[in-house]
């Protein structure tokens, strides 16, 4: 056995400048259990220095502040070298003195792989890498790395005697080599797949290195990554009671919050009568880390269009709520499309912060029947994520100053209900037919992969058969769930209600004892109601004018869409609160003594599984 000793000339320190030359890393092989790792120092192309200069810390403890930095990085002799510059803190001075005294000699880097490895002739895997930090350590993985010193590195070389092999021995050696090559190829695939998943789902570098080092299987790595994604979705923080949709109902003190009073105070700058509203707005801003020149309102509601303002001049424009002779319960709300997707069971994620990724399993590992003593084959499930990203909707409306000042509590309810109804319309519109462009989410009807029921070349008159087929498509895809239902437009519901038997009797009895009997089962048509219009096959049927009625197919025009689905798989994400900016000096509002209000809200909508929905897009309703 031959031994070699290598002297590393690292350079000299500068006590005045508090600098020490250092070798950060070399190509010394490191045994990671299932494979031998070599960090590629052959060219600059294999080293990503985007994080330079690198922080200098102790023992990879990233919870502590750095004691210095390492800059002046250069590649010499397949070694990454640099200059360690120590800080002036007490701890930095102590470590610097230990380095000068030779007490602290070794360094180690934290890094992440930046690409797939290549196989060396000896079987080791060469990885391109990105250094993240440099640590002073007691026992390094790379003994050739360290602060200035001469370090003898002994390399053992064993010389095997040359012998003459028989044919059987050569055949056995070839079989062993083939097995080794197969094992090497499997290891390469394992490393490549785990590294790719970690890159795709932003897994921490330490976790990625641990899985590669410890020989974690691809299946176990998927389970770990899925658990990480689930933990991320659960860790999304809420704004502590200011953002849930039912905030007014669950917090008794919240009933003191007056939108009208807050708007008047923000418009005039006089908060003496709106101290509580100002306190709530300031607290919301503090918790969400946002600033506004207007105010934050703990109500998630706004409409995406400009509309006529309210005044006290006419009943339809708000005059009906002035306290001349009005009873508080007599206010008649303005009719507008209601948020049917929420009533059907869409999942609401409120108070989100930042981007949100929700894990979605796209394929499960197969279950297997086995005999006694037989081993289960490891299944390969698959998953990805559903992403929710902040999208902004907004409204501009004008409210009469007299309405804000003279109204009874119903005036407050008018302003509040109008904002809520506007948001309901915005959610319905985006959830049903959002284009995914110009800031809109992608709606159900434009999702790739939803089920389809076709009427005919030019469309077909809607019947109960089509409703049955829609439910069947979802069931066949094993996507049925606890919140299934139909969403139709009023034209389609009217056409269904007009269907008759061959004897001329309505399929939907009119004037039954409960007034709500519908074939084949359920409750009757209830226009203007907050509950579903009726049921079919035991599933609720809701109406929304946002379901298209102007589609074309072949020669057919003015065709309607019909949607069936498991609405729990429709995700509605809401970030924070409603941001309102009143402007009493806007053109038109100032002259009329009114207040113009701009409201902004951040919402996104996504479908967790496209197979959970099916649609007919060619229904003839007239």
XYZ file of C-alpha atoms in Angstrom:
622
model
C 0.000 0.000 0.000
C 1.385 3.405 -1.016
C 0.745 6.550 1.017
C 0.907 10.119 -0.330
C 1.012 13.338 1.712
C -0.278 16.582 0.114
C 0.714 19.963 1.573
C -1.881 22.740 1.101
C -0.294 26.193 0.998
C -3.234 28.437 1.869
C -1.632 31.843 2.459
C -1.225 34.244 5.343
C -3.689 36.243 7.461
C -3.930 40.031 7.770
C -4.612 40.849 11.422
C -5.181 44.543 10.726
C -7.720 43.959 7.964
C -9.136 40.997 9.898
C -8.876 38.729 6.837
C -7.804 35.124 6.429
C -7.338 33.208 3.161
C -9.552 30.150 3.045
C -10.248 27.132 0.878
C -14.024 26.719 0.825
C -14.318 23.403 -1.003
C -12.429 20.903 -3.111
C -13.144 17.775 -5.107
C -12.483 15.527 -2.140
C -14.935 12.578 -2.412
C -17.462 12.373 0.412
C -19.308 9.130 1.178
C -23.042 9.894 1.383
C -24.092 6.329 2.142
C -25.670 5.151 -1.104
C -23.294 7.125 -3.288
C -19.990 8.970 -3.233
C -20.350 12.699 -3.807
C -17.839 14.941 -5.564
C -18.475 18.658 -5.967
C -17.465 19.592 -9.500
C -14.651 22.186 -9.493
C -13.516 21.597 -13.074
C -14.832 24.886 -14.510
C -16.718 27.996 -13.406
C -19.750 26.669 -15.281
C -20.240 24.040 -12.584
C -20.235 26.545 -9.680
C -23.066 29.032 -9.218
C -21.806 32.032 -7.233
C -25.095 33.959 -7.359
C -25.153 34.098 -3.528
C -21.654 35.620 -3.224
C -20.313 37.157 -1.062
C -21.123 34.299 1.283
C -21.986 34.738 4.968
C -19.462 33.310 7.440
C -21.204 31.599 10.370
C -20.496 28.943 12.993
C -21.354 25.256 12.606
C -24.067 25.933 9.991
C -26.241 27.600 12.633
C -28.296 29.866 10.378
C -30.300 31.148 13.326
C -27.361 33.288 14.445
C -26.062 36.430 12.777
C -22.903 36.029 10.649
C -19.493 36.610 12.195
C -18.151 37.778 8.842
C -18.270 37.151 5.108
C -16.232 35.389 2.438
C -15.541 37.242 -0.813
C -12.874 37.360 -3.495
C -13.909 33.894 -4.637
C -11.680 32.262 -7.253
C -11.142 28.805 -8.696
C -7.570 27.524 -8.532
C -6.362 23.983 -8.911
C -9.909 22.562 -8.635
C -10.358 24.349 -5.319
C -12.740 27.167 -4.508
C -10.740 29.803 -2.628
C -11.667 33.118 -1.049
C -10.916 35.677 1.642
C -12.695 35.376 4.998
C -13.375 38.838 6.444
C -14.301 38.771 10.120
C -16.669 41.301 11.677
C -16.135 43.478 14.730
C -18.648 41.869 17.091
C -17.305 40.252 20.232
C -18.026 36.754 18.947
C -16.416 37.523 15.574
C -13.271 38.745 17.351
C -13.150 35.594 19.472
C -13.421 33.277 16.463
C -10.880 35.340 14.505
C -8.375 34.991 17.359
C -9.027 31.232 17.502
C -8.295 31.050 13.775
C -5.053 32.993 14.208
C -4.061 30.699 17.075
C -4.790 27.613 14.993
C -7.543 26.443 17.332
C -10.172 26.740 14.601
C -8.784 25.364 11.342
C -11.620 23.782 9.392
C -14.490 25.118 7.307
C -17.508 23.588 5.650
C -19.988 24.984 3.144
C -23.735 24.592 2.866
C -24.709 24.158 -0.762
C -27.383 22.917 -3.111
C -27.175 20.982 -6.356
C -27.855 23.019 -9.488
C -28.097 20.194 -12.000
C -27.937 16.470 -12.594
C -24.764 14.589 -11.650
C -22.319 12.877 -13.983
C -20.699 9.535 -13.225
C -16.918 9.362 -12.764
C -14.893 6.356 -13.743
C -14.680 5.276 -10.106
C -18.467 5.464 -9.737
C -18.572 8.717 -7.783
C -21.229 11.284 -8.734
C -19.999 14.749 -9.742
C -22.505 17.500 -8.915
C -22.631 21.118 -10.072
C -23.447 23.191 -7.022
C -24.300 26.569 -5.525
C -22.582 27.513 -2.220
C -24.954 29.155 0.262
C -22.791 29.873 3.315
C -19.405 29.103 4.862
C -19.111 27.762 8.410
C -16.246 27.447 10.820
C -16.541 23.848 12.063
C -14.705 21.371 14.218
C -15.007 18.291 11.968
C -15.421 19.023 8.236
C -16.760 16.669 5.593
C -13.993 17.917 3.285
C -10.677 17.716 5.189
C -8.922 19.641 2.411
C -10.984 22.745 3.108
C -9.965 25.170 5.814
C -8.389 28.422 6.929
C -4.735 29.146 6.159
C -2.532 26.223 7.124
C -0.481 23.363 5.737
C -2.600 20.291 6.059
C -1.218 16.864 5.285
C -3.779 14.770 3.461
C -2.938 11.107 3.247
C -4.224 9.177 0.263
C -4.065 5.430 0.484
C -3.458 3.551 -2.741
C -3.716 -0.207 -2.725
C -1.939 -2.034 -5.567
C -3.671 -5.260 -6.423
C -1.519 -8.132 -7.733
C -2.041 -9.092 -11.380
C -3.338 -12.627 -11.707
C -4.505 -14.830 -14.557
C -8.268 -15.427 -14.431
C -10.178 -18.454 -15.631
C -13.150 -18.128 -18.003
C -15.584 -18.707 -15.131
C -13.893 -16.035 -13.063
C -14.047 -13.543 -15.945
C -17.734 -14.373 -16.486
C -18.435 -13.809 -12.795
C -16.564 -10.503 -12.857
C -18.564 -9.349 -15.901
C -21.798 -10.272 -14.118
C -20.702 -8.285 -11.074
C -19.801 -5.335 -13.288
C -23.190 -5.511 -15.022
C -24.881 -5.552 -11.632
C -22.809 -2.586 -10.501
C -23.686 -0.674 -13.665
C -27.379 -1.437 -13.098
C -27.139 -0.264 -9.496
C -25.296 2.855 -10.609
C -27.978 3.598 -13.199
C -30.754 3.132 -10.633
C -28.940 5.439 -8.242
C -28.534 8.033 -10.976
C -32.259 7.887 -11.711
C -33.076 8.160 -7.982
C -30.883 11.217 -7.542
C -32.202 12.838 -10.725
C -35.871 12.315 -9.844
C -35.569 13.472 -6.227
C -33.510 16.494 -7.240
C -36.073 17.399 -9.906
C -38.987 17.161 -7.460
C -37.159 19.280 -4.908
C -36.494 21.946 -7.536
C -40.119 21.898 -8.740
C -41.614 22.301 -5.264
C -38.974 24.578 -3.667
C -37.865 22.084 -1.023
C -35.188 23.356 1.366
C -31.606 22.545 0.374
C -30.941 20.740 3.676
C -33.918 18.430 3.159
C -32.884 17.726 -0.421
C -29.322 16.885 0.587
C -30.559 14.683 3.431
C -32.766 12.632 1.119
C -29.971 12.201 -1.424
C -27.389 11.414 1.247
C -29.518 8.981 3.250
C -30.655 6.949 0.253
C -34.331 7.878 0.614
C -36.399 6.115 -2.053
C -38.314 8.090 -4.665
C -41.608 6.927 -3.152
C -40.620 8.064 0.350
C -39.313 11.341 -1.062
C -42.716 11.963 -2.664
C -44.437 11.314 0.655
C -42.099 13.736 2.412
C -42.569 16.453 -0.218
C -46.352 16.004 -0.130
C -46.279 16.413 3.654
C -44.185 19.569 3.237
C -46.692 21.027 0.785
C -49.606 20.196 3.074
C -47.792 21.838 5.980
C -47.234 24.952 3.885
C -50.936 25.230 3.051
C -51.849 24.860 6.737
C -49.295 27.458 7.817
C -50.960 30.280 5.905
C -51.708 32.860 8.553
C -55.075 34.572 8.995
C -55.387 38.192 10.028
C -56.737 37.185 13.436
C -60.463 37.616 12.996
C -60.502 40.662 10.740
C -60.806 38.718 7.490
C -63.343 35.852 7.814
C -66.553 36.444 5.906
C -68.629 35.952 9.059
C -66.596 38.441 11.109
C -69.651 40.563 11.874
C -71.541 37.536 13.171
C -68.820 36.007 15.341
C -67.394 39.155 16.947
C -69.962 41.107 18.989
C -67.772 44.217 19.122
C -67.535 44.184 15.336
C -71.157 45.296 15.146
C -69.931 48.707 16.297
C -67.948 49.087 13.065
C -69.790 51.453 10.701
C -68.759 51.534 7.066
C -70.644 54.791 6.529
C -68.941 56.422 9.516
C -65.529 55.171 8.368
C -66.062 56.473 4.827
C -67.147 59.890 6.064
C -64.139 60.112 8.400
C -61.659 59.026 5.718
C -63.130 61.475 3.211
C -63.065 64.442 5.605
C -59.965 63.522 7.603
C -61.936 64.016 10.832
C -61.840 60.746 12.814
C -63.238 62.099 16.086
C -66.508 60.226 15.615
C -64.888 57.141 14.070
C -62.171 56.249 16.566
C -63.072 52.567 16.659
C -63.138 52.322 12.852
C -59.725 53.973 12.645
C -58.333 51.586 15.250
C -59.609 48.554 13.335
C -58.211 49.846 10.031
C -54.815 50.542 11.604
C -54.696 47.099 13.220
C -55.538 45.403 9.927
C -52.776 47.345 8.206
C -50.306 46.387 10.920
C -51.174 42.698 10.802
C -51.115 42.534 7.015
C -48.005 44.684 6.622
C -49.796 47.041 4.247
C -50.236 50.808 4.066
C -53.119 52.732 2.548
C -54.089 56.359 2.143
C -57.703 55.257 2.617
C -58.879 52.650 5.089
C -59.170 48.890 5.533
C -62.641 47.464 6.085
C -63.039 43.973 7.609
C -65.530 42.913 4.950
C -64.526 40.989 1.829
C -66.763 42.635 -0.746
C -66.567 44.748 -3.891
C -67.844 44.796 -7.467
C -65.780 44.863 -10.684
C -67.635 47.631 -12.492
C -68.649 51.304 -12.254
C -72.339 51.805 -11.516
C -74.772 54.580 -10.693
C -74.381 56.077 -7.228
C -76.895 56.249 -4.411
C -78.595 59.439 -3.323
C -81.611 60.357 -1.226
C -83.449 61.920 -4.172
C -85.371 58.822 -5.272
C -86.463 55.597 -3.659
C -84.502 53.419 -6.086
C -81.354 55.503 -5.519
C -81.378 55.375 -1.731
C -84.086 57.811 -0.689
C -86.112 54.964 0.794
C -83.686 54.605 3.690
C -83.839 58.202 4.973
C -85.343 58.218 8.473
C -88.404 60.345 7.664
C -90.973 57.614 8.196
C -89.018 54.431 7.550
C -89.209 51.233 9.564
C -85.811 49.552 9.786
C -86.924 46.237 8.276
C -88.622 47.611 5.158
C -85.554 48.014 2.951
C -85.848 46.178 -0.382
C -82.479 45.100 -1.738
C -81.506 45.819 -5.317
C -81.786 42.618 -7.363
C -78.529 41.307 -8.784
C -76.984 37.876 -9.456
C -76.232 36.057 -6.215
C -73.101 34.083 -5.418
C -74.410 30.625 -6.211
C -71.024 28.893 -6.246
C -70.651 29.607 -2.530
C -74.156 28.318 -1.807
C -73.342 25.116 -3.685
C -70.358 24.475 -1.390
C -67.228 26.047 -2.891
C -64.260 25.929 -0.502
C -63.243 29.363 0.794
C -59.692 30.026 2.017
C -59.777 33.335 3.856
C -57.031 35.589 5.178
C -54.306 34.276 2.871
C -50.799 35.735 2.889
C -48.496 35.494 -0.128
C -48.649 32.799 -2.799
C -50.449 29.611 -1.822
C -49.734 26.127 -3.228
C -52.175 23.374 -2.305
C -51.037 19.768 -2.863
C -53.085 17.687 -5.277
C -52.654 13.950 -5.773
C -52.859 13.129 -9.479
C -52.273 9.378 -9.191
C -52.245 6.989 -6.258
C -49.973 4.001 -5.856
C -51.963 0.836 -6.649
C -53.182 -1.483 -3.892
C -52.139 -5.106 -4.354
C -53.380 -8.543 -3.353
C -50.570 -10.803 -2.186
C -50.129 -14.340 -0.919
C -48.448 -15.283 2.333
C -44.761 -14.442 2.240
C -45.072 -12.342 -0.899
C -43.698 -8.806 -0.836
C -45.615 -5.726 -1.856
C -44.259 -3.857 -4.862
C -43.523 -0.252 -4.077
C -46.180 1.958 -5.699
C -45.398 5.212 -7.430
C -48.072 7.797 -6.619
C -47.916 11.196 -8.284
C -48.888 14.664 -7.201
C -48.648 18.309 -8.142
C -49.993 21.557 -6.700
C -52.927 23.868 -7.269
C -51.683 27.441 -7.122
C -53.578 30.452 -5.826
C -52.024 33.790 -6.701
C -53.243 37.244 -5.626
C -55.567 38.781 -8.245
C -57.231 42.151 -7.810
C -60.841 43.127 -8.493
C -62.216 46.557 -7.830
C -65.186 48.895 -7.980
C -65.845 52.609 -8.173
C -69.176 53.904 -6.930
C -70.603 57.138 -5.597
C -72.556 57.500 -2.348
C -74.602 60.559 -1.475
C -73.295 62.488 1.524
C -76.886 62.844 2.759
C -77.309 59.080 2.572
C -74.210 58.591 4.720
C -75.338 61.209 7.249
C -79.139 60.751 7.399
C -79.707 57.029 6.950
C -81.019 54.667 9.587
C -79.106 51.458 10.259
C -80.566 50.260 6.979
C -78.468 52.878 5.176
C -75.431 51.167 6.650
C -76.830 47.828 5.502
C -77.411 49.225 2.017
C -73.766 50.194 1.593
C -72.558 46.937 3.112
C -74.974 44.675 1.224
C -74.193 46.362 -2.076
C -70.484 45.683 -1.649
C -71.149 42.065 -0.664
C -73.486 41.545 -3.624
C -70.923 43.043 -5.974
C -68.276 40.640 -4.761
C -70.732 37.751 -5.102
C -71.291 38.657 -8.743
C -67.532 38.937 -9.325
C -66.899 35.500 -7.809
C -69.708 33.861 -9.788
C -68.529 35.427 -13.031
C -64.895 34.362 -12.584
C -65.694 30.897 -11.204
C -68.082 30.082 -14.042
C -66.495 31.591 -17.145
C -63.290 33.404 -16.162
C -60.925 33.583 -19.114
C -57.627 33.313 -17.254
C -56.515 36.477 -19.099
C -56.566 40.200 -18.297
C -56.286 39.466 -14.578
C -59.247 37.056 -14.425
C -58.989 33.580 -12.857
C -59.700 30.585 -15.115
C -63.336 29.567 -14.748
C -64.885 26.104 -14.821
C -66.165 26.330 -18.397
C -62.667 27.181 -19.658
C -60.843 24.506 -17.649
C -59.100 21.772 -19.624
C -60.158 18.270 -18.622
C -63.719 18.818 -17.357
C -66.361 16.316 -18.439
C -68.564 17.080 -21.426
C -72.129 16.290 -22.497
C -73.047 17.259 -26.066
C -76.596 17.907 -27.233
C -76.229 17.824 -30.998
C -74.602 19.333 -34.063
C -76.535 22.565 -33.605
C -77.362 22.042 -29.942
C -80.331 20.280 -28.371
C -83.322 21.182 -26.236
C -82.441 20.703 -22.566
C -84.041 17.694 -20.862
C -83.629 15.812 -17.605
C -81.632 13.234 -19.576
C -78.867 15.795 -19.967
C -78.830 16.440 -16.219
C -78.535 12.697 -15.611
C -75.659 12.437 -18.101
C -73.785 15.324 -16.467
C -73.916 13.621 -13.071
C -72.907 10.328 -14.672
C -69.786 11.800 -16.285
C -68.510 13.012 -12.909
C -69.357 9.699 -11.215
C -67.552 7.664 -13.893
C -64.430 9.765 -13.254
C -64.658 8.860 -9.524
C -64.838 12.592 -8.814
C -68.171 12.703 -7.022
C -68.129 14.176 -3.540
C -70.161 15.652 -0.696
C -71.028 19.000 -2.326
C -72.469 18.031 -5.704
C -75.025 20.136 -7.506
C -76.145 21.794 -10.725
C -75.624 25.417 -11.732
C -77.899 26.651 -14.522
C -79.031 30.006 -15.847
C -82.659 31.153 -15.431
C -83.428 30.374 -19.081
C -82.448 26.727 -18.619
C -84.390 26.383 -15.380
C -87.452 27.916 -17.029
C -87.172 25.442 -19.925
C -86.936 22.516 -17.492
C -89.929 23.736 -15.502
C -92.006 23.910 -18.697
C -91.369 20.256 -19.602
C -94.586 18.197 -19.736
C -95.589 14.570 -19.834
C -97.167 13.030 -22.917
C -100.513 13.749 -21.261
C -99.689 17.465 -21.092
C -99.074 17.644 -17.341
C -96.079 19.548 -16.051
C -93.201 17.382 -14.831
C -92.860 19.941 -12.059
C -96.222 20.084 -10.267
C -97.404 23.641 -9.746
C -99.310 24.480 -6.579
C -98.545 21.257 -4.736
C -99.187 21.038 -1.015
C -95.729 22.321 -0.165
C -95.422 24.316 -3.368
C -92.001 22.838 -4.006
C -92.359 19.340 -5.434
C -90.209 18.583 -8.461
C -89.685 15.397 -10.443
C -87.755 13.302 -9.814
C -87.235 14.666 -6.274
C -86.767 17.885 -4.370
C -88.040 21.432 -3.832
C -89.743 23.855 -6.218
C -88.488 26.834 -8.196
C -87.926 29.783 -5.872
C -86.914 32.846 -7.904
C -85.048 35.478 -5.895
C -84.396 33.050 -3.057
C -81.032 32.536 -1.388
C -81.502 28.784 -1.544
C -81.148 26.540 -4.626
C -84.063 26.790 -7.051
C -84.967 23.090 -6.945
C -83.345 19.659 -6.901
C -82.808 16.960 -9.498
C -81.668 13.422 -8.732
C -81.439 14.607 -5.146
C -78.826 17.255 -6.043
C -79.491 20.996 -5.579
C -80.034 23.069 -8.703
C -78.979 26.715 -8.379
C -79.607 29.576 -10.796
C -77.175 32.301 -11.866
C -77.440 34.687 -14.792
C -73.646 34.473 -15.035
C -74.001 31.013 -16.616
C -73.714 31.813 -20.356
C -76.827 31.938 -22.537
C -75.188 33.321 -25.688
C -73.112 30.363 -26.870
C -73.011 29.124 -30.465
C -72.547 25.684 -31.998
C -72.967 24.913 -35.676
C -76.067 26.792 -36.777
C -77.308 27.068 -33.200
C -77.162 30.443 -31.447
C -78.108 31.753 -28.015
C -77.319 28.352 -26.531
C -76.959 27.921 -22.783
C -74.427 26.157 -20.594
C -75.262 23.768 -17.754
C -72.730 22.746 -15.095
C -72.653 19.836 -12.646
C -69.866 19.238 -10.181
C -68.467 18.588 -6.762
C -68.296 22.238 -5.736
C -65.999 21.549 -2.786
C -63.244 21.249 -5.412
C -63.773 24.879 -6.424
C -61.281 26.879 -4.342
C -61.809 30.571 -3.614
C -58.827 32.285 -2.001
C -59.201 35.697 -0.339
C -56.243 37.809 0.762
C -56.784 40.161 3.655
C -59.526 42.737 3.667
C -61.357 45.267 1.561
C -59.275 48.387 0.898
C -61.412 51.485 0.439
C -60.299 54.945 -0.667
C -63.030 57.614 -0.381
C -62.654 60.752 -2.505
C -64.954 63.688 -1.798
C -63.225 65.793 -4.463
C -63.681 63.553 -7.497
C -65.176 65.175 -10.558
C -68.952 64.937 -10.389
C -68.968 63.803 -6.775
C -67.562 67.081 -5.426
C -70.127 69.223 -7.238
C -72.984 67.055 -5.939
C -71.687 66.892 -2.378
C -71.192 63.135 -2.714
C -68.317 60.773 -1.960
C -66.733 58.594 -4.634
C -65.464 55.270 -3.305
C -62.809 53.091 -4.883
C -62.698 49.594 -3.403
C -59.985 46.996 -4.085
C -59.975 43.347 -3.074
C -57.550 40.472 -3.717
C -59.093 37.127 -4.677
C -58.213 34.064 -6.756
C -60.226 31.061 -7.895
C -58.963 27.617 -8.887
C -60.310 24.144 -9.604
C -58.608 21.408 -7.602
C -59.674 18.548 -9.908
C -61.054 19.260 -13.381
C -62.741 15.838 -13.380
C -64.973 17.054 -10.543
C -66.992 19.091 -13.056
C -68.921 18.408 -16.249
C -70.651 20.854 -18.571
C -73.115 21.006 -21.436
C -72.488 24.020 -23.666
C -75.182 23.676 -26.326
C -78.522 23.640 -24.503
C -81.480 25.083 -26.417
C -83.812 26.783 -23.948
C -86.374 28.456 -26.192
